[in-house]
Amino acid sequence: MCGIIGVIGNGPVVPRLIDSLKRLEYRGYDSAGVAAMVDGSVERRRAQGKIRNLEAVLAEEPLKATIGIGHTRWATHGAPTTVNAHPHKAGRVTLVHNGIIENFAELKAELAAEGHIFESQTDTEVIAHLLDAELKTGRKPLEAFKVTLDRLTGAYALAVLIDGEDGLILGARRGSPLVVGWGEGEMYLGSDALAVGPFTQQISYLEEGDYVAVTRDGAEMFDASGQPVDRAVVQVSASSAMVEKGEYRHFMEKEIHEQPDSVQHTLSEYLDLVTGKVKPQGVDFAAIDRIQIVACGTAFYAGQIGRYAFEKLAGLPCDVEIASEFRYRSPAVSKTTLAVAVSQSGETADTLASLTWCKAQGLPTAAVVNVHTSSMAREASVLWPTHAGPEIGVASTKAFTAQVAALLALAVAAGVARGRINAAAEAELVKALFESPRVIAEALRMDETIRAVTQELSKATDVLFLGRGPMFPLAMEGALKLKEISYIHAEGYAAGELKHGPIALIDEETPTIALAPLDDVFDKTASNLQEIAARGGPVIMITPENAPDPHGVGIRRIDAPDCHPLIAPLVYAVPMQLLAYYTAVQKGTDVDQPRNLAKSVTVE
Ligand code: F6R
């Protein structure tokens, strides 16, 4: 994930920006840059690769200033070159950005037609041009900023400098986090508490849609509608972000909210939004005739979601098996099968043993892992990284959606390689995937509604989760999340399987949570819910607002964002996680370290 820092102070700013950027290195990056206000106009220094390269550039061409912004970039739009590195500049505007501007192509075409010349391939540069154009109309910086923000679709955190505005940094957040740091006669903006950690522990967390004008004396904050707001100043501990909960009560809650970023970061490993194409994946999908996924727990459910995509999009037969079963049952495999281990830690004993066994049989191997130095990452011939960042909560959340994101992107790549997906379909699917950080951010707004539901849910002793298609494994994942952190018994079923047994469990005390995106099996799922409601079972149906009503007495709807069916597992994972989280909070269990569980299971 990219990192952002902004400092508006009195002393030399560049060493402070560099200090902060070094603390953000853990997020992963491939270029870095700073910009600073020198005599009323902003100058930039940027470099590909490590921060030491940027330091070398600064040693050659120093910047003496007291106001500046800095950025570590993880390439999404355009290669990790110096020209694509942030900050980006257009006219009077220089800015850094985390996130994805989904409508950048339309905006860029519009601006190009008006004569704007672009130097980079990034989506970010479009924002600089838009804001500069608004300033040229005579608007004041804050007003011009708001008008610009209103034109952006997607996810962003921004820090902006404007030539001639010597005491001002503008910031905004939607989807990607941004904090304001309060110092003595100095103010800061950062992508997290760690970014401003070297300077202050007094933090205000901006809320979704907020924007802010930061001066030496303080910060004026506004909500998405432009109303002035105050965001509380909280004291954070000076410890590292790896162990920092920030504004959140638990790591799990924090990690749930990090998903727009972690999914985006992961997708950008596999997809290129500038070209609308998949990147090379290190495996010749046309040369294999089957995929065998091995995994445990949550990673197993991610694998099952992947299976739906590999078979549908690439026509590639895909088996998914629990690693502890696979490794002991003498499976029949062929050398044209690609073995794929899916694991957050990359150390889970059964998954690792299954991978090693497949390799010994001469199968090509790949590993979707979050810890890139782990045993599985080293064992597999091909590493397919997820970029969820460190996951501290024992119950997996952002690592799961990162696995799903990677597998969906890989399934598109497989479809392209196998001639099942033409260029137009590829562009549509890549676009849909890149929309997911924004839609996940929308799903996070279900927070309050879900919290309300969990007052009742926390009293249940049994809960059913239902779904069809990729929502079936997600239902199982929802049940696992609830079980492991709230200790309530829960089961996930394929909605169509209900009549074959589980419907006997339905009574007034047993809630059913149904995952019902508006997909090609929506009507079938809705009928199953009527069957439950007719038997007195309380049903909570998570479904888009525009979905038809199933007309069942006792069916309660929770509105979810409407989305492309491909990304529904990523979007609907959020309400599942929030349900489990708030139920556990209601019950007062140890959310981050549930009883009997370990984060990495290195024993059989
Ligand atoms: C559940 C959970 C576990 C892990 C499983 C595999 O929330 O986290 O089920 O998914 O132990 O772990 P990894 O992914 O590290 O192989």
PDB file of N, CA and C in Angstrom, residues 1 67-68 73 83 102 114 148 183 353 368 584 602:
ATOM      1  N   MET A   1       0.847  -1.199   0.000  1.00  0.00           N
ATOM      2  CA  MET A   1       0.000   0.000   0.000  1.00  0.00           C
ATOM      3  C   MET A   1       0.871   1.233   0.000  1.00  0.00           C
ATOM      4  N   ILE A  67       7.628  23.292   4.302  1.00  0.00           N
ATOM      5  CA  ILE A  67       6.345  22.632   3.999  1.00  0.00           C
ATOM      6  C   ILE A  67       6.585  21.610   2.903  1.00  0.00           C
ATOM      7  N   GLY A  68       6.111  20.396   3.105  1.00  0.00           N
ATOM      8  CA  GLY A  68       6.332  19.410   2.058  1.00  0.00           C
ATOM      9  C   GLY A  68       5.419  18.200   2.192  1.00  0.00           C
ATOM     10  N   ARG A  73       5.250   4.800  -3.440  1.00  0.00           N
ATOM     11  CA  ARG A  73       4.255   4.343  -4.421  1.00  0.00           C
ATOM     12  C   ARG A  73       4.356   2.849  -4.669  1.00  0.00           C
ATOM     13  N   VAL A  83       8.967   8.769 -13.682  1.00  0.00           N
ATOM     14  CA  VAL A  83       7.951   9.688 -14.210  1.00  0.00           C
ATOM     15  C   VAL A  83       6.558   9.386 -13.644  1.00  0.00           C
ATOM     16  N   GLU A 102     -11.285   5.561 -10.529  1.00  0.00           N
ATOM     17  CA  GLU A 102     -11.864   4.656 -11.536  1.00  0.00           C
ATOM     18  C   GLU A 102     -12.223   5.374 -12.822  1.00  0.00           C
ATOM     19  N   GLU A 114      -9.224  19.494 -23.725  1.00  0.00           N
ATOM     20  CA  GLU A 114      -9.125  20.926 -23.372  1.00  0.00           C
ATOM     21  C   GLU A 114      -7.688  21.434 -23.454  1.00  0.00           C
ATOM     22  N   THR A 148     -13.331  19.487  -7.249  1.00  0.00           N
ATOM     23  CA  THR A 148     -12.514  18.424  -7.860  1.00  0.00           C
ATOM     24  C   THR A 148     -12.877  17.063  -7.253  1.00  0.00           C
ATOM     25  N   GLY A 183       0.873  18.995  16.088  1.00  0.00           N
ATOM     26  CA  GLY A 183       2.141  19.246  16.786  1.00  0.00           C
ATOM     27  C   GLY A 183       2.145  20.638  17.402  1.00  0.00           C
ATOM     28  N   ALA A 353       2.955 -29.252   3.580  1.00  0.00           N
ATOM     29  CA  ALA A 353       3.254 -30.658   3.270  1.00  0.00           C
ATOM     30  C   ALA A 353       2.580 -31.062   1.954  1.00  0.00           C
ATOM     31  N   VAL A 368      -0.192 -18.870  -3.320  1.00  0.00           N
ATOM     32  CA  VAL A 368      -0.799 -17.567  -3.042  1.00  0.00           C
ATOM     33  C   VAL A 368      -0.568 -17.312  -1.558  1.00  0.00           C
ATOM     34  N   ALA A 584     -19.274 -10.776  18.435  1.00  0.00           N
ATOM     35  CA  ALA A 584     -18.252 -11.096  19.440  1.00  0.00           C
ATOM     36  C   ALA A 584     -18.102  -9.945  20.434  1.00  0.00           C
ATOM     37  N   THR A 602       1.438 -24.399  12.701  1.00  0.00           N
ATOM     38  CA  THR A 602       2.589 -25.086  12.130  1.00  0.00           C
ATOM     39  C   THR A 602       2.708 -26.524  12.638  1.00  0.00           C
TER      40      THR A 602
END
